[in-house]
Amino acid sequence: MSIWGMDRRTWLHRANPVIKLAVLLLLFTMTVLTHDIDFVIYQAVIFTICLVLLCGLKMWKILLFALPFLIAFVSSSSTMMLFGRGETIWWEWGLLRVSEESFYRGLHLGFKGIAFAAEGLLFVTTTSSVDLFYGLMQKLKLAPKFAYSFMASIRLLPMVWEEFLIRRQALQVRGCPPLRGVRGMIKRVGMYAVPLLAQSIRRAHRVAAAMEAEQFNGEHGRGRTYYYESRYSVYDLLIVILLTLAAAAAYMCASWYPWFGIGDVRFD
């Protein structure tokens, strides 16, 4: 089993992917439209707690997944703090200027990114791509030619990586010296890109021909039966209640226990 697989199965894994997708899209919209820094901070905190408790992964895996988002938090918030507009100047040196307004906007932007990351990882780590596309086909009537094409492309990605490793090993066996500099980098890209692209085109053609032969082109998809049936269950109601309560808890905490109490951080 892959080390990136889930370590334990929670009830969130059993919820219908379509319901999870709809609820999380609403949460994304709520986060986008939130301009209160306290509300955004509590969203980031509460959804991160939900992620840790319900994703079914060990803590070190969660931290590894969250590392790019932490880097994005530092870079985006610091950029806004150092180069944002503001009237109350705290520190200035050359082009760098930190004001009270830019500081709060930087924190707002960074925590909004953390909230997005927690919501997205909560969906990605608890949803199988196969279950998602079967749910989209059966519940939202997505055309089979699109759903099966996406699933086939996801399955082909490990093959492309394996071919890249084989190509690299073959070049090492043939004694190809390491290429340095810009010209060497361009030549190396050509040595890898052309064979991999040609092999990918051949494989894509074979997959397309096989899918058309099995009538995956959508022309006869209305009466299609499915091996995996997407059903609604009590877990769908639970996820709606849980995430609604999480959003309500973030709002109430921001109202009762504000960190900054400055409200909207945008310019008038």
mmCIF file of C-alpha atoms in Angstrom:
data_model
loop_
_atom_site.group_PDB
_atom_site.id
_atom_site.type_symbol
_atom_site.label_atom_id
_atom_site.label_comp_id
_atom_site.label_asym_id
_atom_site.label_seq_id
_atom_site.Cartn_x
_atom_site.Cartn_y
_atom_site.Cartn_z
ATOM 1 C CA MET A 1 0.000 0.000 0.000
ATOM 2 C CA SER A 2 1.216 3.493 -0.791
ATOM 3 C CA ILE A 3 2.550 5.500 2.124
ATOM 4 C CA TRP A 4 0.178 8.280 1.079
ATOM 5 C CA GLY A 5 -2.874 6.074 1.595
ATOM 6 C CA MET A 6 -5.222 6.657 4.504
ATOM 7 C CA ASP A 7 -4.245 5.120 7.839
ATOM 8 C CA ARG A 8 -7.794 4.850 9.172
ATOM 9 C CA ARG A 9 -11.245 5.175 7.690
ATOM 10 C CA THR A 10 -13.536 7.754 9.263
ATOM 11 C CA TRP A 11 -17.238 8.324 8.718
ATOM 12 C CA LEU A 12 -16.374 11.247 6.439
ATOM 13 C CA HIS A 13 -14.974 8.769 3.909
ATOM 14 C CA ARG A 14 -18.413 7.145 3.683
ATOM 15 C CA ALA A 15 -20.258 10.352 2.805
ATOM 16 C CA ASN A 16 -21.368 10.840 -0.792
ATOM 17 C CA PRO A 17 -18.694 12.744 -2.761
ATOM 18 C CA VAL A 18 -21.294 14.930 -4.493
ATOM 19 C CA ILE A 19 -22.657 16.143 -1.152
ATOM 20 C CA LYS A 20 -19.138 16.798 0.135
ATOM 21 C CA LEU A 21 -18.270 18.707 -3.031
ATOM 22 C CA ALA A 22 -21.410 20.855 -2.814
ATOM 23 C CA VAL A 23 -20.918 21.675 0.874
ATOM 24 C CA LEU A 24 -17.238 22.493 0.461
ATOM 25 C CA LEU A 25 -17.944 24.711 -2.543
ATOM 26 C CA LEU A 26 -20.306 26.676 -0.312
ATOM 27 C CA LEU A 27 -17.548 26.909 2.300
ATOM 28 C CA PHE A 28 -15.099 28.119 -0.355
ATOM 29 C CA THR A 29 -17.599 30.806 -1.357
ATOM 30 C CA MET A 30 -18.048 31.828 2.277
ATOM 31 C CA THR A 31 -14.284 32.104 2.759
ATOM 32 C CA VAL A 32 -13.868 34.149 -0.417
ATOM 33 C CA LEU A 33 -16.556 36.614 0.661
ATOM 34 C CA THR A 34 -15.226 36.947 4.215
ATOM 35 C CA HIS A 35 -13.387 40.209 4.887
ATOM 36 C CA ASP A 36 -13.437 40.107 8.699
ATOM 37 C CA ILE A 37 -9.987 39.084 9.878
ATOM 38 C CA ASP A 38 -11.279 37.477 13.096
ATOM 39 C CA PHE A 39 -13.814 35.368 11.202
ATOM 40 C CA VAL A 40 -11.132 34.204 8.756
ATOM 41 C CA ILE A 41 -8.737 33.249 11.561
ATOM 42 C CA TYR A 42 -11.385 31.171 13.318
ATOM 43 C CA GLN A 43 -12.308 29.520 10.014
ATOM 44 C CA ALA A 44 -8.682 28.497 9.516
ATOM 45 C CA VAL A 45 -8.425 27.147 13.076
ATOM 46 C CA ILE A 46 -11.721 25.226 13.142
ATOM 47 C CA PHE A 47 -11.402 23.691 9.672
ATOM 48 C CA THR A 48 -7.828 22.665 10.459
ATOM 49 C CA ILE A 49 -9.098 20.874 13.567
ATOM 50 C CA CYS A 50 -11.724 19.107 11.428
ATOM 51 C CA LEU A 51 -8.995 18.100 8.999
ATOM 52 C CA VAL A 52 -6.777 16.615 11.718
ATOM 53 C CA LEU A 53 -9.637 14.679 13.314
ATOM 54 C CA LEU A 54 -11.443 13.412 10.214
ATOM 55 C CA CYS A 55 -8.963 12.986 7.360
ATOM 56 C CA GLY A 56 -7.737 9.564 8.520
ATOM 57 C CA LEU A 57 -4.037 10.369 8.059
ATOM 58 C CA LYS A 58 -1.182 10.406 10.501
ATOM 59 C CA MET A 59 0.007 13.746 11.769
ATOM 60 C CA TRP A 60 3.303 13.706 9.853
ATOM 61 C CA LYS A 61 1.436 13.178 6.581
ATOM 62 C CA ILE A 62 -0.902 16.069 7.343
ATOM 63 C CA LEU A 63 2.063 18.328 8.083
ATOM 64 C CA LEU A 64 3.760 17.253 4.853
ATOM 65 C CA PHE A 65 0.624 17.997 2.842
ATOM 66 C CA ALA A 66 0.231 21.341 4.611
ATOM 67 C CA LEU A 67 3.863 22.424 4.107
ATOM 68 C CA PRO A 68 3.285 24.105 0.693
ATOM 69 C CA PHE A 69 0.336 26.004 2.127
ATOM 70 C CA LEU A 70 2.400 27.163 5.102
ATOM 71 C CA ILE A 71 5.034 28.451 2.703
ATOM 72 C CA ALA A 72 2.281 30.210 0.732
ATOM 73 C CA PHE A 73 0.973 31.686 4.004
ATOM 74 C CA VAL A 74 4.364 33.172 4.856
ATOM 75 C CA SER A 75 5.052 34.464 1.338
ATOM 76 C CA SER A 76 1.625 35.974 0.656
ATOM 77 C CA SER A 77 1.170 37.574 4.073
ATOM 78 C CA SER A 78 4.709 38.982 4.185
ATOM 79 C CA THR A 79 4.395 40.395 0.664
ATOM 80 C CA MET A 80 1.160 42.151 1.562
ATOM 81 C CA MET A 81 2.665 43.464 4.801
ATOM 82 C CA LEU A 82 5.805 44.832 3.151
ATOM 83 C CA PHE A 83 4.291 46.299 -0.026
ATOM 84 C CA GLY A 84 0.636 46.944 0.827
ATOM 85 C CA ARG A 85 -0.945 50.347 1.126
ATOM 86 C CA GLY A 86 -1.570 52.005 4.467
ATOM 87 C CA GLU A 87 -1.632 55.319 6.292
ATOM 88 C CA THR A 88 -0.345 54.410 9.776
ATOM 89 C CA ILE A 89 3.303 53.588 9.103
ATOM 90 C CA TRP A 90 5.022 51.261 11.597
ATOM 91 C CA TRP A 91 8.342 50.735 9.824
ATOM 92 C CA GLU A 92 9.859 51.927 6.555
ATOM 93 C CA TRP A 93 13.119 51.246 4.784
ATOM 94 C CA GLY A 94 13.505 52.016 1.096
ATOM 95 C CA LEU A 95 10.774 50.278 -0.886
ATOM 96 C CA LEU A 96 9.749 48.249 2.154
ATOM 97 C CA ARG A 97 7.030 49.771 4.253
ATOM 98 C CA VAL A 98 4.926 48.110 6.943
ATOM 99 C CA SER A 99 1.757 49.894 7.977
ATOM 100 C CA GLU A 100 -0.995 48.946 10.358
ATOM 101 C CA GLU A 101 -3.441 48.443 7.500
ATOM 102 C CA SER A 102 -1.067 46.327 5.404
ATOM 103 C CA PHE A 103 -0.175 44.213 8.438
ATOM 104 C CA TYR A 104 -3.801 43.287 9.083
ATOM 105 C CA ARG A 105 -4.457 42.677 5.401
ATOM 106 C CA GLY A 106 -1.425 40.420 5.227
ATOM 107 C CA LEU A 107 -2.686 38.344 8.140
ATOM 108 C CA HIS A 108 -6.138 38.258 6.559
ATOM 109 C CA LEU A 109 -4.756 37.023 3.243
ATOM 110 C CA GLY A 110 -2.522 34.408 4.870
ATOM 111 C CA PHE A 111 -5.223 32.935 7.115
ATOM 112 C CA LYS A 112 -7.657 32.907 4.224
ATOM 113 C CA GLY A 113 -5.160 30.715 2.367
ATOM 114 C CA ILE A 114 -4.939 28.403 5.396
ATOM 115 C CA ALA A 115 -8.739 28.137 5.485
ATOM 116 C CA PHE A 116 -8.788 27.271 1.776
ATOM 117 C CA ALA A 117 -6.089 24.649 2.318
ATOM 118 C CA ALA A 118 -7.912 23.016 5.236
ATOM 119 C CA GLU A 119 -11.188 22.856 3.307
ATOM 120 C CA GLY A 120 -9.537 21.506 0.175
ATOM 121 C CA LEU A 121 -7.454 18.896 1.995
ATOM 122 C CA LEU A 122 -10.536 17.795 3.940
ATOM 123 C CA PHE A 123 -12.177 16.957 0.612
ATOM 124 C CA VAL A 124 -9.135 15.506 -1.155
ATOM 125 C CA THR A 125 -8.005 13.228 1.677
ATOM 126 C CA THR A 126 -11.472 11.759 2.280
ATOM 127 C CA THR A 127 -12.673 11.327 -1.316
ATOM 128 C CA SER A 128 -11.648 8.733 -3.867
ATOM 129 C CA SER A 129 -11.395 10.028 -7.428
ATOM 130 C CA VAL A 130 -13.291 6.960 -8.678
ATOM 131 C CA ASP A 131 -16.144 7.547 -6.199
ATOM 132 C CA LEU A 132 -16.240 11.228 -7.120
ATOM 133 C CA PHE A 133 -16.613 10.655 -10.860
ATOM 134 C CA TYR A 134 -19.126 7.848 -10.390
ATOM 135 C CA GLY A 135 -21.131 10.178 -8.168
ATOM 136 C CA LEU A 136 -20.952 12.963 -10.759
ATOM 137 C CA MET A 137 -22.141 10.591 -13.473
ATOM 138 C CA GLN A 138 -25.001 9.123 -11.486
ATOM 139 C CA LYS A 139 -26.195 12.120 -9.474
ATOM 140 C CA LEU A 140 -25.300 15.105 -11.656
ATOM 141 C CA LYS A 141 -25.529 13.327 -15.046
ATOM 142 C CA LEU A 142 -21.968 14.075 -16.094
ATOM 143 C CA ALA A 143 -21.300 12.575 -19.533
ATOM 144 C CA PRO A 144 -19.437 9.237 -19.214
ATOM 145 C CA LYS A 145 -16.922 10.238 -21.894
ATOM 146 C CA PHE A 146 -15.684 13.070 -19.660
ATOM 147 C CA ALA A 147 -15.745 11.146 -16.376
ATOM 148 C CA TYR A 148 -14.004 8.045 -17.703
ATOM 149 C CA SER A 149 -11.478 10.202 -19.559
ATOM 150 C CA PHE A 150 -10.515 11.931 -16.312
ATOM 151 C CA MET A 151 -10.228 8.596 -14.493
ATOM 152 C CA ALA A 152 -8.108 7.122 -17.283
ATOM 153 C CA SER A 153 -5.783 10.142 -17.282
ATOM 154 C CA ILE A 154 -5.300 9.849 -13.509
ATOM 155 C CA ARG A 155 -4.397 6.165 -13.902
ATOM 156 C CA LEU A 156 -1.894 6.990 -16.649
ATOM 157 C CA LEU A 157 0.140 9.433 -14.555
ATOM 158 C CA PRO A 158 2.091 6.692 -12.671
ATOM 159 C CA MET A 159 2.921 5.103 -16.024
ATOM 160 C CA VAL A 160 4.380 8.363 -17.305
ATOM 161 C CA TRP A 161 6.522 8.683 -14.170
ATOM 162 C CA GLU A 162 7.703 5.078 -14.546
ATOM 163 C CA GLU A 163 8.693 5.736 -18.161
ATOM 164 C CA PHE A 164 10.609 8.827 -17.062
ATOM 165 C CA LEU A 165 12.610 6.724 -14.582
ATOM 166 C CA ILE A 166 13.280 4.059 -17.237
ATOM 167 C CA ARG A 167 14.461 6.726 -19.665
ATOM 168 C CA ARG A 168 16.802 8.214 -17.068
ATOM 169 C CA GLN A 169 18.242 4.798 -16.195
ATOM 170 C CA ALA A 170 18.709 3.998 -19.889
ATOM 171 C CA LEU A 171 20.685 7.216 -20.407
ATOM 172 C CA GLN A 172 22.848 6.400 -17.394
ATOM 173 C CA VAL A 173 23.557 2.887 -18.706
ATOM 174 C CA ARG A 174 24.570 4.302 -22.085
ATOM 175 C CA GLY A 175 27.046 6.574 -20.350
ATOM 176 C CA CYS A 176 25.378 9.883 -21.167
ATOM 177 C CA PRO A 177 27.408 12.542 -19.316
ATOM 178 C CA PRO A 178 25.616 15.088 -17.131
ATOM 179 C CA LEU A 179 24.732 18.208 -19.104
ATOM 180 C CA ARG A 180 25.345 21.560 -17.448
ATOM 181 C CA GLY A 181 24.355 25.103 -18.226
ATOM 182 C CA VAL A 182 21.381 26.474 -20.130
ATOM 183 C CA ARG A 183 22.283 24.672 -23.355
ATOM 184 C CA GLY A 184 22.664 21.389 -21.522
ATOM 185 C CA MET A 185 19.306 21.887 -19.798
ATOM 186 C CA ILE A 186 17.589 22.479 -23.144
ATOM 187 C CA LYS A 187 19.227 19.395 -24.620
ATOM 188 C CA ARG A 188 18.214 17.299 -21.623
ATOM 189 C CA VAL A 189 14.583 18.426 -21.979
ATOM 190 C CA GLY A 190 14.667 17.250 -25.605
ATOM 191 C CA MET A 191 16.136 13.898 -24.610
ATOM 192 C CA TYR A 192 13.227 13.295 -22.226
ATOM 193 C CA ALA A 193 10.312 15.188 -23.741
ATOM 194 C CA VAL A 194 10.265 13.692 -27.240
ATOM 195 C CA PRO A 195 10.225 9.975 -26.230
ATOM 196 C CA LEU A 196 7.773 10.544 -23.379
ATOM 197 C CA LEU A 197 5.454 12.614 -25.561
ATOM 198 C CA ALA A 198 5.493 10.032 -28.357
ATOM 199 C CA GLN A 199 4.772 7.179 -25.947
ATOM 200 C CA SER A 200 1.982 9.174 -24.279
ATOM 201 C CA ILE A 201 0.336 9.867 -27.641
ATOM 202 C CA ARG A 202 0.419 6.161 -28.540
ATOM 203 C CA ARG A 203 -1.013 5.166 -25.163
ATOM 204 C CA ALA A 204 -3.742 7.840 -25.339
ATOM 205 C CA HIS A 205 -4.745 6.601 -28.796
ATOM 206 C CA ARG A 206 -5.034 3.008 -27.541
ATOM 207 C CA VAL A 207 -7.103 4.091 -24.530
ATOM 208 C CA ALA A 208 -9.397 6.224 -26.723
ATOM 209 C CA ALA A 209 -9.952 3.346 -29.152
ATOM 210 C CA ALA A 210 -10.710 0.959 -26.275
ATOM 211 C CA MET A 211 -13.152 3.392 -24.663
ATOM 212 C CA GLU A 212 -14.961 3.962 -27.944
ATOM 213 C CA ALA A 213 -15.218 0.209 -28.504
ATOM 214 C CA GLU A 214 -16.757 -0.172 -25.043
ATOM 215 C CA GLN A 215 -19.223 2.672 -25.805
ATOM 216 C CA PHE A 216 -17.774 5.136 -23.316
ATOM 217 C CA ASN A 217 -18.348 8.001 -25.737
ATOM 218 C CA GLY A 218 -21.647 8.987 -24.140
ATOM 219 C CA GLU A 219 -23.905 8.127 -27.072
ATOM 220 C CA HIS A 220 -25.392 5.151 -25.247
ATOM 221 C CA GLY A 221 -24.762 6.347 -21.697
ATOM 222 C CA ARG A 222 -28.363 6.985 -20.660
ATOM 223 C CA GLY A 223 -29.119 3.328 -20.011
ATOM 224 C CA ARG A 224 -25.683 2.455 -18.659
ATOM 225 C CA THR A 225 -25.360 0.366 -15.512
ATOM 226 C CA TYR A 226 -22.565 0.892 -12.994
ATOM 227 C CA TYR A 227 -20.545 -1.545 -10.953
ATOM 228 C CA TYR A 228 -20.123 1.092 -8.216
ATOM 229 C CA GLU A 229 -23.419 2.708 -7.246
ATOM 230 C CA SER A 230 -23.375 6.133 -5.654
ATOM 231 C CA ARG A 231 -25.925 6.267 -2.832
ATOM 232 C CA TYR A 232 -27.002 8.807 -0.267
ATOM 233 C CA SER A 233 -26.746 7.870 3.407
ATOM 234 C CA VAL A 234 -27.016 9.277 6.895
ATOM 235 C CA TYR A 235 -23.362 10.336 6.662
ATOM 236 C CA ASP A 236 -24.370 12.956 4.084
ATOM 237 C CA LEU A 237 -26.651 14.594 6.629
ATOM 238 C CA LEU A 238 -23.894 14.383 9.229
ATOM 239 C CA ILE A 239 -21.371 16.195 7.042
ATOM 240 C CA VAL A 240 -23.873 18.963 6.284
ATOM 241 C CA ILE A 241 -24.580 19.380 10.010
ATOM 242 C CA LEU A 242 -20.887 19.210 10.975
ATOM 243 C CA LEU A 243 -19.602 21.769 8.488
ATOM 244 C CA THR A 244 -22.564 24.063 9.095
ATOM 245 C CA LEU A 245 -21.851 23.964 12.823
ATOM 246 C CA ALA A 246 -18.148 24.551 12.121
ATOM 247 C CA ALA A 247 -18.919 27.675 10.093
ATOM 248 C CA ALA A 248 -21.403 28.868 12.733
ATOM 249 C CA ALA A 249 -18.859 28.243 15.499
ATOM 250 C CA ALA A 250 -16.251 30.298 13.622
ATOM 251 C CA TYR A 251 -18.712 33.164 13.256
ATOM 252 C CA MET A 252 -19.782 33.078 16.903
ATOM 253 C CA CYS A 253 -16.196 32.880 18.169
ATOM 254 C CA ALA A 254 -15.295 35.873 15.992
ATOM 255 C CA SER A 255 -18.217 37.798 17.495
ATOM 256 C CA TRP A 256 -17.674 36.793 21.134
ATOM 257 C CA TYR A 257 -13.888 36.462 21.331
ATOM 258 C CA PRO A 258 -12.346 38.659 18.603
ATOM 259 C CA TRP A 259 -8.573 38.733 18.274
ATOM 260 C CA PHE A 260 -8.344 42.199 16.746
ATOM 261 C CA GLY A 261 -11.915 43.523 16.552
ATOM 262 C CA ILE A 262 -11.266 45.711 13.500
ATOM 263 C CA GLY A 263 -13.964 44.239 11.249
ATOM 264 C CA ASP A 264 -13.563 44.697 7.488
ATOM 265 C CA VAL A 265 -9.921 45.022 6.427
ATOM 266 C CA ARG A 266 -10.647 46.391 2.947
ATOM 267 C CA PHE A 267 -10.223 50.008 1.873
ATOM 268 C CA ASP A 268 -13.411 52.043 1.829
#
